PDB file of C-alpha atoms in Angstrom:
ATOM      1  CA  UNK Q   1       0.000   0.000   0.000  1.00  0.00           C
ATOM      2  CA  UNK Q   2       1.221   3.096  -0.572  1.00  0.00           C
ATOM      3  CA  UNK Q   3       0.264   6.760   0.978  1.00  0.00           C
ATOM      4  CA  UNK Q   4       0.771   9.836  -0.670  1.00  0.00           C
ATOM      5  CA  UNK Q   5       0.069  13.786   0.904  1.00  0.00           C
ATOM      6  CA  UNK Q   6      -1.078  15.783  -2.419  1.00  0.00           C
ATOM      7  CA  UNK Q   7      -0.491  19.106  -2.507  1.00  0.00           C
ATOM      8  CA  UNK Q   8      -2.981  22.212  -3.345  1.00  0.00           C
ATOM      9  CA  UNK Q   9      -6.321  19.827  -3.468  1.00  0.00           C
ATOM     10  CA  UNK Q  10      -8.767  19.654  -0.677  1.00  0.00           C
ATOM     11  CA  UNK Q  11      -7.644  15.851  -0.481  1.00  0.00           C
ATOM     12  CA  UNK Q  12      -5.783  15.560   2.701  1.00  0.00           C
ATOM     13  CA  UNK Q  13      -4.483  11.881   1.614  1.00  0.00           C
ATOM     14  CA  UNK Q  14      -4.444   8.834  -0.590  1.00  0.00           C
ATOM     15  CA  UNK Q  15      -3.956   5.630  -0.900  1.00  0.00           C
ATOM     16  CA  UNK Q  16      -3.455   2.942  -3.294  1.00  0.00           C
ATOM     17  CA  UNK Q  17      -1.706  -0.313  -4.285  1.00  0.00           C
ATOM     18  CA  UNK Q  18      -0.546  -1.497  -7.857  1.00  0.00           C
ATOM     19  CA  UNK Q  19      -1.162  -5.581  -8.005  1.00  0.00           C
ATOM     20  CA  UNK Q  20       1.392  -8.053  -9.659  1.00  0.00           C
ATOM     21  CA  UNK Q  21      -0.042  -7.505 -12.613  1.00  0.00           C
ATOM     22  CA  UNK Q  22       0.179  -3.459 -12.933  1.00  0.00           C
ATOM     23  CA  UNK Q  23      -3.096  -2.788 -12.364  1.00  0.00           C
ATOM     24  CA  UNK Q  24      -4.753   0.066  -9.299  1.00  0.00           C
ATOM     25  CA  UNK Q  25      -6.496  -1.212  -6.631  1.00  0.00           C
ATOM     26  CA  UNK Q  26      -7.417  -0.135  -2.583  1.00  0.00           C
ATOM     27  CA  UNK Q  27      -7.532   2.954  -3.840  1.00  0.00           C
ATOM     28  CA  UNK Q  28      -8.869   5.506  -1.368  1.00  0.00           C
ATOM     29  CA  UNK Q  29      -8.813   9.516   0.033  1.00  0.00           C
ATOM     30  CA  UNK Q  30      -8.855  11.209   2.778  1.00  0.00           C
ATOM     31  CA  UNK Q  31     -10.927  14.327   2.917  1.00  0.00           C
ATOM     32  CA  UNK Q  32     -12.057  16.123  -0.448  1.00  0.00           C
ATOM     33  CA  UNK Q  33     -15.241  15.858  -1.971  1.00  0.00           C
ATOM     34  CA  UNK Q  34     -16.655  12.109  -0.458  1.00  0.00           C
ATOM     35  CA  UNK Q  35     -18.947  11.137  -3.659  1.00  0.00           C
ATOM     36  CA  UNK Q  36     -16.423  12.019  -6.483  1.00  0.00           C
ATOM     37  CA  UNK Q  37     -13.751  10.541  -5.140  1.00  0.00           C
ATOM     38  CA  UNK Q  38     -15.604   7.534  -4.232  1.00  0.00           C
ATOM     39  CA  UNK Q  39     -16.750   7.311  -8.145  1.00  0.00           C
ATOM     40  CA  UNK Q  40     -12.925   7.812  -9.220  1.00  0.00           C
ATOM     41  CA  UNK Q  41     -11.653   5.084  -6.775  1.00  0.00           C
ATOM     42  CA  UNK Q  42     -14.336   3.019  -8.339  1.00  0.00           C
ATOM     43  CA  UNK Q  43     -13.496   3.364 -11.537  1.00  0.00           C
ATOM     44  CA  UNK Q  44      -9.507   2.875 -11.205  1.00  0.00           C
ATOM     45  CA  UNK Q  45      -9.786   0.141  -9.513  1.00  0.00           C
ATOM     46  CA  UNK Q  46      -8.732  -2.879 -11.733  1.00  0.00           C
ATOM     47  CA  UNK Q  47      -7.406  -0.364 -14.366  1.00  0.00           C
ATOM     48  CA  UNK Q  48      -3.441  -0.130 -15.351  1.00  0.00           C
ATOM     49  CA  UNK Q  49      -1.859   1.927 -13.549  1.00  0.00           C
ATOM     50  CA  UNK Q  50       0.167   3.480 -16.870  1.00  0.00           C
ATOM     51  CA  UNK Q  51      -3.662   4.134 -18.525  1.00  0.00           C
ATOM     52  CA  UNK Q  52      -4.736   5.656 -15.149  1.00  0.00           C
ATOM     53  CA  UNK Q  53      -1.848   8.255 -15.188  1.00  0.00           C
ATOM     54  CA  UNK Q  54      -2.206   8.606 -18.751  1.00  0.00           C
ATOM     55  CA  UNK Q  55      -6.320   9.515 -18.244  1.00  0.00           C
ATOM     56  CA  UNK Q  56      -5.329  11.681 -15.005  1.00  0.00           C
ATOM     57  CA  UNK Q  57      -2.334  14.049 -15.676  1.00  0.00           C
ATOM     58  CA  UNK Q  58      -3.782  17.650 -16.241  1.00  0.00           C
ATOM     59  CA  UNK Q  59      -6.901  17.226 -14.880  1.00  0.00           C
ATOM     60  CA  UNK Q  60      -7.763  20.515 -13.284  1.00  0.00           C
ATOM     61  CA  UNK Q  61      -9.790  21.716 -10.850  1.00  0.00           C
ATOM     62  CA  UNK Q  62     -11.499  25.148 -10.705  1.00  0.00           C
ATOM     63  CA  UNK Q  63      -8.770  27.768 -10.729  1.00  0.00           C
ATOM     64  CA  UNK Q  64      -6.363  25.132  -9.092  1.00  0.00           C
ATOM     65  CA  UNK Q  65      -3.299  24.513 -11.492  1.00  0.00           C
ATOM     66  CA  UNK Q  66      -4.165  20.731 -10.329  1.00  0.00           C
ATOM     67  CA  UNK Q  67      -6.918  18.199  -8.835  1.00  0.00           C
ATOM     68  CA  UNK Q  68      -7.014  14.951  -6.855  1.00  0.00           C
ATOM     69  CA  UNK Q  69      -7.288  12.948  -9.727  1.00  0.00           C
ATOM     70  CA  UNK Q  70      -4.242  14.795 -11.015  1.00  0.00           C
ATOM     71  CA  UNK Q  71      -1.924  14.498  -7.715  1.00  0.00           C
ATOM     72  CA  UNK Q  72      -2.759  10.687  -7.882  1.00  0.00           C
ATOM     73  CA  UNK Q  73      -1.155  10.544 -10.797  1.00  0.00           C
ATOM     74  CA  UNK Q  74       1.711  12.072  -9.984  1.00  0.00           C
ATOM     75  CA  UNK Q  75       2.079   9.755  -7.409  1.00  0.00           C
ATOM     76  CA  UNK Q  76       1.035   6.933  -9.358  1.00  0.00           C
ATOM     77  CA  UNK Q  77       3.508   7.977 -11.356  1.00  0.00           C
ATOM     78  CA  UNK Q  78       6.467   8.028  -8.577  1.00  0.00           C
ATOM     79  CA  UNK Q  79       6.122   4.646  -8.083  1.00  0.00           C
ATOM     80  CA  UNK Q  80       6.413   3.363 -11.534  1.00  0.00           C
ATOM     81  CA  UNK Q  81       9.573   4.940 -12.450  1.00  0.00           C
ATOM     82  CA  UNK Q  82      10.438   3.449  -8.953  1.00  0.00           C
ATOM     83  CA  UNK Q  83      10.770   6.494  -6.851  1.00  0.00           C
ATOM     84  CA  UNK Q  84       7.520   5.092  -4.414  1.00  0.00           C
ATOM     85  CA  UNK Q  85       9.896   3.382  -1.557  1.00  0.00           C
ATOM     86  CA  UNK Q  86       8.862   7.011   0.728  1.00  0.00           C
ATOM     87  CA  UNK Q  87       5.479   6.559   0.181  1.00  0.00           C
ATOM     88  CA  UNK Q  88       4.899   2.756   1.526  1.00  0.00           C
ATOM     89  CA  UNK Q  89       3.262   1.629   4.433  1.00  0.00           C
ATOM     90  CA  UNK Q  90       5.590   0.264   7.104  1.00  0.00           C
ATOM     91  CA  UNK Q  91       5.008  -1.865  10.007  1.00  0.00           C
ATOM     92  CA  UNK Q  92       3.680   0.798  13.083  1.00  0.00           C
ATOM     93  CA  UNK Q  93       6.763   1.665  14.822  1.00  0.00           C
ATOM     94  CA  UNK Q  94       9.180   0.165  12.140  1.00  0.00           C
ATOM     95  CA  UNK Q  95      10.114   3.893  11.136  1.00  0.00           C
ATOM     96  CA  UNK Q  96      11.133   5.115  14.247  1.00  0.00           C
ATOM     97  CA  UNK Q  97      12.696   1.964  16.253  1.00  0.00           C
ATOM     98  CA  UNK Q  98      15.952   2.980  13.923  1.00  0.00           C
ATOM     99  CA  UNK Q  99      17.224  -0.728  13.291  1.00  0.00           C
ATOM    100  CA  UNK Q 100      17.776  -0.486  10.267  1.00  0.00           C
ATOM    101  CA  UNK Q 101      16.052  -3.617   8.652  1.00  0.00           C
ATOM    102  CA  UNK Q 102      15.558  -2.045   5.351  1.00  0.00           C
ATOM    103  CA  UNK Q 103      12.139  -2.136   3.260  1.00  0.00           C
ATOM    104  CA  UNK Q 104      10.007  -5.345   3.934  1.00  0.00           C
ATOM    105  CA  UNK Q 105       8.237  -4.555   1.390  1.00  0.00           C
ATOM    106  CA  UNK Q 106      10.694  -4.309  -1.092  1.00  0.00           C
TER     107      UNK Q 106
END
């Protein structure tokens, strides 16, 4: 799973994984507008993640310069040129018990 903070949407956080097979699913936000969101999480879910970017880059909303659907992609994005490792979930407490076992997830 993977947890991303977007930036300049009223979104306050997301969530998502990418399966073996490339594909969006568990996707989920925090905050923003409940029934939109809901209908894009519903709709990514099972889709490639490479499409999903593809359909979500630019999206805009209002006056904002970007939009949740827009900052998923970005991080959607992140982790498939393979720069995700910061955004996945780690065992509670793993992070700050500083023994340096590395990603698990990895």
């Amino acid at each position: 799973m993977f947890t991303f903070t977007p930036a300049g949407v009223c979104a306050k956080q997301m969530q998502f994984d990418i399966d073996a097979g490339g594909k969006l699913a568990d996707v989920r936000f925090t905050g923003g507008c409940p029934g939109n969101l809901e209908a894009i999480s519903r709709l990514l879910e099972g889709m490639e993640a490479g499409e999903a970017v593809s359909r979500l880059t630019g999206i805009t909303c209002g006056k904002k310069p970007t939009s949740c659907p827009d900052q998923l992609a970005r991080a959607v994005r992140k982790v498939l040129d393979g720069e995700g490792d910061s955004m996945r979930a780690r065992p509670a407490g793993a992070a700050s018990l500083g023994f340096g076992l590395g990603n698990p997830f990895a």
